[in-house]
Amino acid sequence: MVYLFFVTHWGLSVLMQSLFLHRYAAHRMYTTGPRTERALHLLTLLTQGSSYLEPRAYAVLHREHHAFADTEKDPHSPA
């Protein structure tokens, strides 16, 4: 039962990272109504816990990553 909880939690966390933070917030691939956006926001917060990043902040960092990929200005650069 505990295993099922952790697998489900991990799956939802990955799903919310991809669908809400990456595709919705960073790339604006789709639009939603205010209620749906709030629900996605809350679900992302619940699944990602202390590693949660505000969608606007995630979008800014992600766009900087695309703009400055593999340079010193890249916020995700290993350098």
PDB file of C-alpha atoms in Angstrom:
ATOM      1  CA  MET A   1       0.000   0.000   0.000  1.00  0.00           C
ATOM      2  CA  VAL A   2       2.824   2.424   0.840  1.00  0.00           C
ATOM      3  CA  TYR A   3       4.540   1.521  -2.429  1.00  0.00           C
ATOM      4  CA  LEU A   4       1.356   2.348  -4.350  1.00  0.00           C
ATOM      5  CA  PHE A   5       1.128   5.734  -2.607  1.00  0.00           C
ATOM      6  CA  PHE A   6       4.700   6.685  -3.492  1.00  0.00           C
ATOM      7  CA  VAL A   7       4.411   5.529  -7.098  1.00  0.00           C
ATOM      8  CA  THR A   8       1.140   7.441  -7.523  1.00  0.00           C
ATOM      9  CA  HIS A   9       2.598  10.541  -5.850  1.00  0.00           C
ATOM     10  CA  TRP A  10       5.699  10.420  -8.046  1.00  0.00           C
ATOM     11  CA  GLY A  11       3.597   9.950 -11.190  1.00  0.00           C
ATOM     12  CA  LEU A  12       1.364  12.900 -10.341  1.00  0.00           C
ATOM     13  CA  SER A  13       4.395  15.053  -9.569  1.00  0.00           C
ATOM     14  CA  VAL A  14       5.961  14.286 -12.951  1.00  0.00           C
ATOM     15  CA  LEU A  15       2.634  14.825 -14.705  1.00  0.00           C
ATOM     16  CA  MET A  16       2.103  18.212 -13.052  1.00  0.00           C
ATOM     17  CA  GLN A  17       5.685  19.257 -13.813  1.00  0.00           C
ATOM     18  CA  SER A  18       5.197  18.431 -17.477  1.00  0.00           C
ATOM     19  CA  LEU A  19       1.597  19.484 -18.066  1.00  0.00           C
ATOM     20  CA  PHE A  20       1.268  22.506 -15.795  1.00  0.00           C
ATOM     21  CA  LEU A  21       4.675  24.034 -15.145  1.00  0.00           C
ATOM     22  CA  HIS A  22       6.441  23.176 -18.391  1.00  0.00           C
ATOM     23  CA  ARG A  23       3.734  23.164 -21.051  1.00  0.00           C
ATOM     24  CA  TYR A  24       1.256  25.624 -19.521  1.00  0.00           C
ATOM     25  CA  ALA A  25       3.379  28.106 -17.566  1.00  0.00           C
ATOM     26  CA  ALA A  26       6.627  28.118 -19.540  1.00  0.00           C
ATOM     27  CA  HIS A  27       5.505  27.454 -23.122  1.00  0.00           C
ATOM     28  CA  ARG A  28       1.843  28.575 -23.016  1.00  0.00           C
ATOM     29  CA  MET A  29       0.816  25.577 -25.111  1.00  0.00           C
ATOM     30  CA  TYR A  30      -2.805  25.735 -23.948  1.00  0.00           C
ATOM     31  CA  THR A  31      -5.187  27.924 -21.981  1.00  0.00           C
ATOM     32  CA  THR A  32      -7.534  27.125 -19.119  1.00  0.00           C
ATOM     33  CA  GLY A  33     -10.213  28.850 -17.146  1.00  0.00           C
ATOM     34  CA  PRO A  34      -9.409  30.395 -13.774  1.00  0.00           C
ATOM     35  CA  ARG A  35     -10.857  27.480 -11.788  1.00  0.00           C
ATOM     36  CA  THR A  36      -8.908  24.879 -13.737  1.00  0.00           C
ATOM     37  CA  GLU A  37      -5.727  26.911 -13.368  1.00  0.00           C
ATOM     38  CA  ARG A  38      -6.231  27.140  -9.605  1.00  0.00           C
ATOM     39  CA  ALA A  39      -6.880  23.398  -9.392  1.00  0.00           C
ATOM     40  CA  LEU A  40      -3.722  22.619 -11.380  1.00  0.00           C
ATOM     41  CA  HIS A  41      -1.788  25.082  -9.230  1.00  0.00           C
ATOM     42  CA  LEU A  42      -3.000  23.402  -6.026  1.00  0.00           C
ATOM     43  CA  LEU A  43      -2.382  19.875  -7.318  1.00  0.00           C
ATOM     44  CA  THR A  44       1.143  20.848  -8.341  1.00  0.00           C
ATOM     45  CA  LEU A  45       1.780  22.323  -4.901  1.00  0.00           C
ATOM     46  CA  LEU A  46       0.454  19.194  -3.177  1.00  0.00           C
ATOM     47  CA  THR A  47       2.463  16.770  -5.309  1.00  0.00           C
ATOM     48  CA  GLN A  48       5.749  18.676  -5.394  1.00  0.00           C
ATOM     49  CA  GLY A  49       5.804  19.856  -1.787  1.00  0.00           C
ATOM     50  CA  SER A  50       8.922  21.727  -0.703  1.00  0.00           C
ATOM     51  CA  SER A  51      10.448  21.561  -4.194  1.00  0.00           C
ATOM     52  CA  TYR A  52       7.477  23.499  -5.595  1.00  0.00           C
ATOM     53  CA  LEU A  53       8.310  26.617  -7.589  1.00  0.00           C
ATOM     54  CA  GLU A  54       5.766  29.329  -8.395  1.00  0.00           C
ATOM     55  CA  PRO A  55       4.628  28.836 -12.035  1.00  0.00           C
ATOM     56  CA  ARG A  56       5.726  32.338 -13.071  1.00  0.00           C
ATOM     57  CA  ALA A  57       9.168  31.832 -11.551  1.00  0.00           C
ATOM     58  CA  TYR A  58       9.473  28.431 -13.228  1.00  0.00           C
ATOM     59  CA  ALA A  59       8.490  29.984 -16.568  1.00  0.00           C
ATOM     60  CA  VAL A  60      11.078  32.765 -16.260  1.00  0.00           C
ATOM     61  CA  LEU A  61      13.873  30.324 -15.384  1.00  0.00           C
ATOM     62  CA  HIS A  62      12.854  27.965 -18.157  1.00  0.00           C
ATOM     63  CA  ARG A  63      12.748  30.715 -20.775  1.00  0.00           C
ATOM     64  CA  GLU A  64      16.182  31.917 -19.648  1.00  0.00           C
ATOM     65  CA  HIS A  65      17.395  28.342 -20.019  1.00  0.00           C
ATOM     66  CA  HIS A  66      16.176  28.264 -23.642  1.00  0.00           C
ATOM     67  CA  ALA A  67      17.584  31.717 -24.398  1.00  0.00           C
ATOM     68  CA  PHE A  68      21.031  31.017 -22.930  1.00  0.00           C
ATOM     69  CA  ALA A  69      21.361  27.237 -23.292  1.00  0.00           C
ATOM     70  CA  ASP A  70      24.857  25.928 -22.566  1.00  0.00           C
ATOM     71  CA  THR A  71      26.304  29.333 -21.715  1.00  0.00           C
ATOM     72  CA  GLU A  72      27.320  30.899 -18.412  1.00  0.00           C
ATOM     73  CA  LYS A  73      23.937  32.694 -18.242  1.00  0.00           C
ATOM     74  CA  ASP A  74      22.021  29.392 -18.424  1.00  0.00           C
ATOM     75  CA  PRO A  75      20.356  28.913 -14.995  1.00  0.00           C
ATOM     76  CA  HIS A  76      20.501  25.114 -15.474  1.00  0.00           C
ATOM     77  CA  SER A  77      24.041  24.941 -16.827  1.00  0.00           C
ATOM     78  CA  PRO A  78      26.344  22.424 -15.149  1.00  0.00           C
ATOM     79  CA  ALA A  79      29.213  24.903 -15.566  1.00  0.00           C
TER      80      ALA A  79
END
